[in-house]
XYZ file of N, CA and C in Angstrom:
462
model
N 69.329 116.517 89.219
C 70.600 116.131 89.787
C 70.474 115.966 91.306
N 69.670 116.818 91.944
C 69.508 116.736 93.399
C 68.971 115.376 93.826
N 68.061 114.819 93.043
C 67.513 113.499 93.370
C 68.598 112.434 93.331
N 69.574 112.598 92.445
C 70.692 111.664 92.385
C 71.513 111.680 93.666
N 71.704 112.868 94.242
C 72.439 112.967 95.506
C 71.680 112.269 96.624
N 70.367 112.466 96.662
C 69.549 111.802 97.680
C 69.639 110.287 97.530
N 69.475 109.808 96.303
C 69.459 108.362 96.064
C 70.816 107.728 96.338
N 71.888 108.301 95.785
C 73.223 107.730 95.978
C 73.617 107.821 97.449
N 73.358 108.960 98.078
C 73.683 109.115 99.494
C 72.972 108.105 100.367
N 71.691 107.899 100.100
C 70.912 106.926 100.868
C 71.470 105.512 100.698
N 71.822 105.157 99.477
C 72.368 103.823 99.225
C 73.727 103.638 99.905
N 74.558 104.662 99.902
C 75.851 104.569 100.584
C 75.623 104.409 102.085
N 74.706 105.181 102.658
C 74.412 105.069 104.086
C 73.937 103.671 104.465
N 73.285 102.975 103.519
C 72.804 101.616 103.751
C 73.858 100.568 103.409
N 75.062 101.020 103.049
C 76.177 100.144 102.640
C 75.830 99.329 101.401
N 74.995 99.888 100.530
C 74.638 99.248 99.265
C 75.482 99.905 98.175
N 76.778 99.578 98.188
C 77.734 100.286 97.348
C 77.561 99.992 95.857
N 77.262 98.753 95.515
C 77.026 98.445 94.091
C 75.809 99.198 93.570
N 74.773 99.231 94.356
C 73.566 99.962 93.946
C 73.858 101.462 93.873
N 74.682 101.961 94.783
C 75.018 103.390 94.790
C 75.790 103.776 93.535
N 76.772 102.976 93.169
C 77.541 103.314 91.959
C 76.675 103.127 90.721
N 75.782 102.144 90.742
C 74.862 101.965 89.609
C 73.967 103.191 89.455
N 73.505 103.748 90.566
C 72.659 104.942 90.513
C 73.461 106.142 90.019
N 74.701 106.276 90.473
C 75.554 107.371 89.994
C 75.775 107.240 88.487
N 75.965 106.032 88.016
C 76.159 105.812 86.580
C 74.866 106.095 85.806
N 73.713 105.789 86.417
C 72.432 106.110 85.773
C 72.299 107.630 85.606
N 72.687 108.375 86.633
C 72.640 109.835 86.562
C 73.593 110.329 85.476
N 74.765 109.701 85.361
C 75.719 110.112 84.319
C 75.150 109.843 82.932
N 74.384 108.774 82.793
C 73.745 108.474 81.512
C 72.734 109.556 81.155
N 71.996 110.043 82.135
C 71.028 111.126 81.886
C 71.746 112.395 81.430
N 72.878 112.696 82.054
C 73.653 113.877 81.650
C 74.167 113.704 80.220
N 74.633 112.520 79.907
C 75.126 112.240 78.556
C 73.996 112.355 77.532
N 72.811 111.873 77.889
C 71.656 111.984 76.995
C 71.296 113.445 76.753
N 71.378 114.253 77.790
C 71.089 115.681 77.647
C 72.010 116.305 76.606
N 73.305 116.046 76.726
C 74.267 116.634 75.785
C 74.002 116.121 74.372
N 73.758 114.805 74.246
C 73.505 114.233 72.923
C 72.243 114.828 72.287
N 71.191 115.004 73.078
C 69.939 115.543 72.552
C 70.053 117.032 72.212
N 70.783 117.773 73.017
C 70.916 119.215 72.798
C 71.922 119.553 71.694
N 72.847 118.647 71.433
C 73.816 118.762 70.336
C 74.451 120.155 70.209
N 75.228 120.570 71.214
C 75.814 121.915 71.146
C 76.715 122.119 69.928
N 77.302 121.055 69.403
C 78.141 121.145 68.209
C 77.335 121.564 66.983
N 76.048 121.285 66.977
C 75.181 121.717 65.875
C 74.527 123.066 66.191
N 74.128 123.254 67.444
C 73.456 124.489 67.860
C 74.366 125.701 67.682
N 75.662 125.514 67.888
C 76.599 126.646 67.845
C 76.592 127.353 66.487
N 76.234 126.641 65.437
C 76.206 127.229 64.098
C 75.179 128.354 63.984
N 74.055 128.206 64.721
C 72.976 129.184 64.623
C 72.766 130.005 65.893
N 73.186 129.453 67.042
C 72.890 130.133 68.310
C 74.028 129.893 69.297
N 75.040 130.734 69.204
C 76.241 130.595 70.038
C 75.903 130.676 71.538
N 74.993 131.572 71.907
C 74.622 131.729 73.320
C 73.959 130.460 73.853
N 73.048 129.884 73.091
C 72.379 128.640 73.508
C 73.392 127.516 73.632
N 74.323 127.418 72.704
C 75.359 126.383 72.776
C 76.183 126.552 74.050
N 76.489 127.798 74.394
C 77.223 128.065 75.626
C 76.455 127.624 76.857
N 75.146 127.851 76.840
C 74.304 127.424 77.956
C 74.305 125.908 78.081
N 74.188 125.212 76.962
C 74.202 123.741 76.969
C 75.520 123.240 77.557
N 76.620 123.831 77.127
C 77.929 123.396 77.627
C 78.091 123.713 79.113
N 77.547 124.853 79.550
C 77.620 125.195 80.971
C 76.824 124.191 81.801
N 75.629 123.842 81.344
C 74.827 122.831 82.050
C 75.589 121.509 82.078
N 76.222 121.152 80.971
C 77.002 119.913 80.926
C 78.161 119.954 81.929
N 78.845 121.083 82.021
C 79.943 121.217 82.990
C 79.428 121.108 84.426
N 78.267 121.680 84.693
C 77.700 121.551 86.048
C 77.318 120.105 86.330
N 76.861 119.388 85.316
C 76.574 117.958 85.489
C 77.859 117.193 85.803
N 78.918 117.474 85.063
C 80.210 116.820 85.308
C 80.690 117.148 86.723
N 80.535 118.397 87.125
C 80.942 118.811 88.464
C 80.144 118.056 89.531
N 78.862 117.887 89.318
C 78.034 117.125 90.262
C 78.412 115.651 90.259
N 78.634 115.103 89.080
C 79.024 113.694 88.990
C 80.362 113.452 89.678
N 81.238 114.446 89.641
C 82.524 114.359 90.347
C 82.277 114.071 91.827
N 81.301 114.744 92.412
C 81.003 114.540 93.832
C 80.350 113.174 94.043
N 79.380 112.823 93.196
C 78.697 111.525 93.337
C 79.662 110.354 93.231
N 80.696 110.500 92.411
C 81.632 109.392 92.183
C 82.857 109.436 93.095
N 83.026 110.507 93.862
C 84.194 110.608 94.742
C 84.323 109.430 95.711
N 83.245 108.906 96.302
C 83.425 107.759 97.203
C 83.993 106.522 96.501
N 83.853 106.449 95.189
C 84.283 105.276 94.442
C 85.587 105.510 93.676
N 85.827 106.743 93.256
C 87.017 107.110 92.473
C 87.644 108.383 93.067
N 88.126 108.301 94.300
C 88.570 109.536 94.962
C 89.719 110.249 94.264
N 90.684 109.516 93.763
C 91.846 110.161 93.144
C 91.487 110.763 91.787
N 90.711 110.048 90.999
C 90.260 110.552 89.698
C 89.376 111.779 89.877
N 88.483 111.735 90.846
C 87.590 112.873 91.076
C 88.351 114.084 91.593
N 89.440 113.866 92.322
C 90.283 114.986 92.746
C 90.923 115.644 91.534
N 91.408 114.838 90.604
C 91.990 115.388 89.377
C 90.943 116.188 88.614
N 89.740 115.645 88.488
C 88.654 116.351 87.802
C 88.314 117.653 88.527
N 88.306 117.627 89.832
C 88.060 118.820 90.658
C 89.046 119.927 90.280
N 90.301 119.560 90.150
C 91.347 120.526 89.778
C 91.158 121.014 88.338
N 90.842 120.097 87.421
C 90.636 120.486 86.025
C 89.467 121.456 85.869
N 88.482 121.347 86.754
C 87.340 122.255 86.717
C 87.659 123.609 87.345
N 88.913 123.800 87.740
C 89.356 125.104 88.216
C 89.270 125.321 89.708
N 89.000 124.277 90.463
C 88.900 124.408 91.908
C 90.265 124.211 92.570
N 90.410 124.798 93.744
C 91.556 124.554 94.601
C 91.083 123.706 95.777
N 92.012 123.181 96.534
C 91.669 122.381 97.707
C 91.315 120.960 97.335
N 90.964 120.199 98.341
C 90.653 118.785 98.158
C 89.151 118.554 98.229
N 88.613 117.931 97.187
C 87.203 117.580 97.216
C 86.969 116.559 98.329
N 87.901 115.654 98.513
C 87.856 114.654 99.587
C 89.272 114.134 99.776
N 90.071 114.864 100.496
C 91.445 114.411 100.671
C 92.277 115.468 101.338
N 93.565 115.352 101.445
C 94.328 114.273 100.847
C 94.023 112.942 101.537
N 94.027 111.938 100.738
C 93.731 110.604 101.242
C 95.025 109.855 101.495
N 94.946 108.935 102.429
C 96.114 108.115 102.724
C 95.655 106.743 103.175
N 96.492 105.765 102.923
C 96.250 104.425 103.443
C 96.922 104.354 104.806
N 96.191 103.826 105.779
C 96.727 103.727 107.128
C 96.380 102.355 107.674
N 97.332 101.746 108.365
C 97.069 100.462 109.000
C 96.479 100.718 110.378
N 95.378 100.044 110.679
C 94.740 100.183 111.985
C 94.697 98.822 112.672
N 94.699 98.869 113.976
C 94.638 97.652 114.781
C 93.310 97.633 115.515
N 92.574 96.557 115.338
C 91.281 96.393 116.009
C 91.505 95.979 117.464
N 90.449 96.027 118.271
C 90.545 95.666 119.683
C 91.038 94.240 119.890
N 90.723 93.361 118.925
C 91.142 91.965 119.051
C 92.561 91.718 118.533
N 93.251 92.776 118.132
C 94.634 92.653 117.674
C 94.797 92.492 116.175
N 93.712 92.240 115.446
C 93.816 92.120 113.990
C 94.111 93.488 113.388
N 94.893 93.478 112.297
C 95.203 94.731 111.622
C 94.699 94.683 110.181
N 94.413 95.840 109.653
C 94.016 95.969 108.251
C 94.254 97.402 107.822
N 94.300 97.598 106.504
C 94.508 98.933 105.960
C 93.177 99.605 105.689
N 93.142 100.913 105.937
C 91.967 101.705 105.613
C 92.390 102.894 104.760
N 91.460 103.420 104.009
C 91.662 104.649 103.255
C 90.998 105.754 104.054
N 91.763 106.753 104.446
C 91.238 107.812 105.298
C 91.877 109.140 104.920
N 91.556 110.163 105.644
C 92.135 111.465 105.346
C 91.785 112.497 106.393
N 92.208 113.717 106.155
C 91.943 114.850 107.039
C 90.597 115.449 106.619
N 89.520 114.971 107.212
C 88.180 115.356 106.789
C 87.894 116.845 106.964
N 88.507 117.482 107.943
C 88.237 118.892 108.219
C 88.675 119.794 107.070
N 89.676 119.369 106.296
C 90.192 120.199 105.218
C 89.489 120.015 103.884
N 88.483 119.184 103.828
C 87.800 118.904 102.567
C 86.910 120.072 102.173
N 86.905 120.422 100.890
C 86.050 121.506 100.404
C 84.797 120.982 99.708
N 84.781 119.698 99.372
C 83.632 119.118 98.686
C 82.422 119.023 99.604
N 81.252 119.194 99.046
C 79.989 119.079 99.781
C 79.079 118.130 99.007
N 78.285 117.356 99.723
C 77.377 116.398 99.099
C 76.132 117.146 98.617
N 76.308 117.836 97.495
C 75.228 118.639 96.924
C 75.517 118.874 95.448
N 74.476 119.191 94.672
C 74.692 119.482 93.253
C 75.664 120.642 93.052
N 76.230 120.696 91.886
C 77.256 121.667 91.524
C 76.853 123.105 91.787
N 77.826 123.855 92.252
C 77.688 125.301 92.389
C 78.709 125.992 91.483
N 79.159 125.293 90.437
C 80.153 125.833 89.513
C 79.688 127.200 89.017
N 80.467 128.241 89.301
C 80.034 129.571 88.867
C 80.250 129.792 87.370
N 79.377 130.555 86.770
C 79.549 130.921 85.361
C 80.876 131.655 85.224
N 81.608 131.337 84.196
C 82.891 131.993 83.945
C 84.064 131.390 84.680
N 83.836 130.298 85.422
C 84.946 129.645 86.134
C 86.049 129.294 85.138
N 87.266 129.661 85.444
C 88.411 129.369 84.580
C 88.781 127.899 84.724
N 88.684 127.154 83.640
C 89.064 125.747 83.641
C 90.567 125.642 83.440
N 91.142 124.550 83.923
C 92.575 124.333 83.742
C 92.821 123.538 82.468
N 94.065 123.515 82.060
C 94.470 122.799 80.847
C 94.018 121.336 80.941
N 93.264 120.858 79.953
C 92.765 119.481 80.041
C 93.879 118.454 79.918
N 93.654 117.329 80.553
C 94.541 116.169 80.447
C 93.700 114.927 80.705
N 94.137 113.783 80.227
C 93.335 112.562 80.403
C 93.187 112.192 81.880
N 92.022 111.686 82.224
C 91.799 111.204 83.579
C 92.309 109.779 83.755
N 92.356 109.040 82.668
C 92.760 107.643 82.714
C 93.787 107.379 81.628
N 94.624 106.389 81.859
C 95.590 105.955 80.864
C 94.989 104.785 80.100
N 95.043 104.870 78.790
C 94.525 103.777 77.966
C 95.450 102.576 78.126
N 94.850 101.443 78.419
C 95.632 100.227 78.598
C 95.758 99.487 77.275
N 96.911 98.943 77.039
C 97.144 98.118 75.865
C 96.481 96.760 76.104
N 95.620 96.310 75.192
C 94.875 95.065 75.362
C 95.798 93.870 75.552
N 96.893 93.817 74.819
C 97.831 92.693 74.948
C 98.464 92.665 76.337
N 98.772 93.834 76.871
C 99.367 93.904 78.206
C 98.378 93.444 79.274
N 97.119 93.845 79.135
C 96.091 93.432 80.085
C 95.920 91.919 80.037
N 95.844 91.365 78.849
C 95.683 89.923 78.692
C 96.869 89.186 79.291
N 98.084 89.689 79.050
C 99.274 89.054 79.610
C 99.228 89.063 81.135
N 98.775 90.150 81.727
C 98.669 90.230 83.192
C 97.644 89.250 83.708
N 96.514 89.147 82.996
C 95.469 88.213 83.426
C 95.943 86.770 83.370
N 96.770 86.482 82.398
C 97.278 85.129 82.226
C 98.521 84.868 83.071
N 98.987 85.901 83.775
C 100.133 85.749 84.653
C 101.462 85.642 83.935
N 101.539 86.216 82.744
C 102.785 86.129 81.967
C 103.715 87.239 82.326
């Protein structure tokens, strides 16, 4: 996971945002493969402790992915941060602010109070036994007909 932070961080610093999100998604695929290969749903039948370890590693992966994806999905990652039992802002509160350049042009930026952020660009430090909060969906499922109607301008 640490190598993912190095790679994604380096790509963001180089303003290679598509490559950075692709690398974060590659890391998420590795985490998903780990869970699929370890199959905690099957292991639990014979070895409850091992299944717990697999799930804990998976939660630490999710916690790390939350940080890797925060530059791209700040609001969703904040929700995930809270669901994982943390307080404070992983990167926020965020706000849109209009700024004026020296030449008089204006544009909106996404910014925030950086000093109050609790998130760190490092792999998860999720402690064993952390109390998780009541789960809820991170995304709303879109109705395909509604999406198509919007695309067609109806």
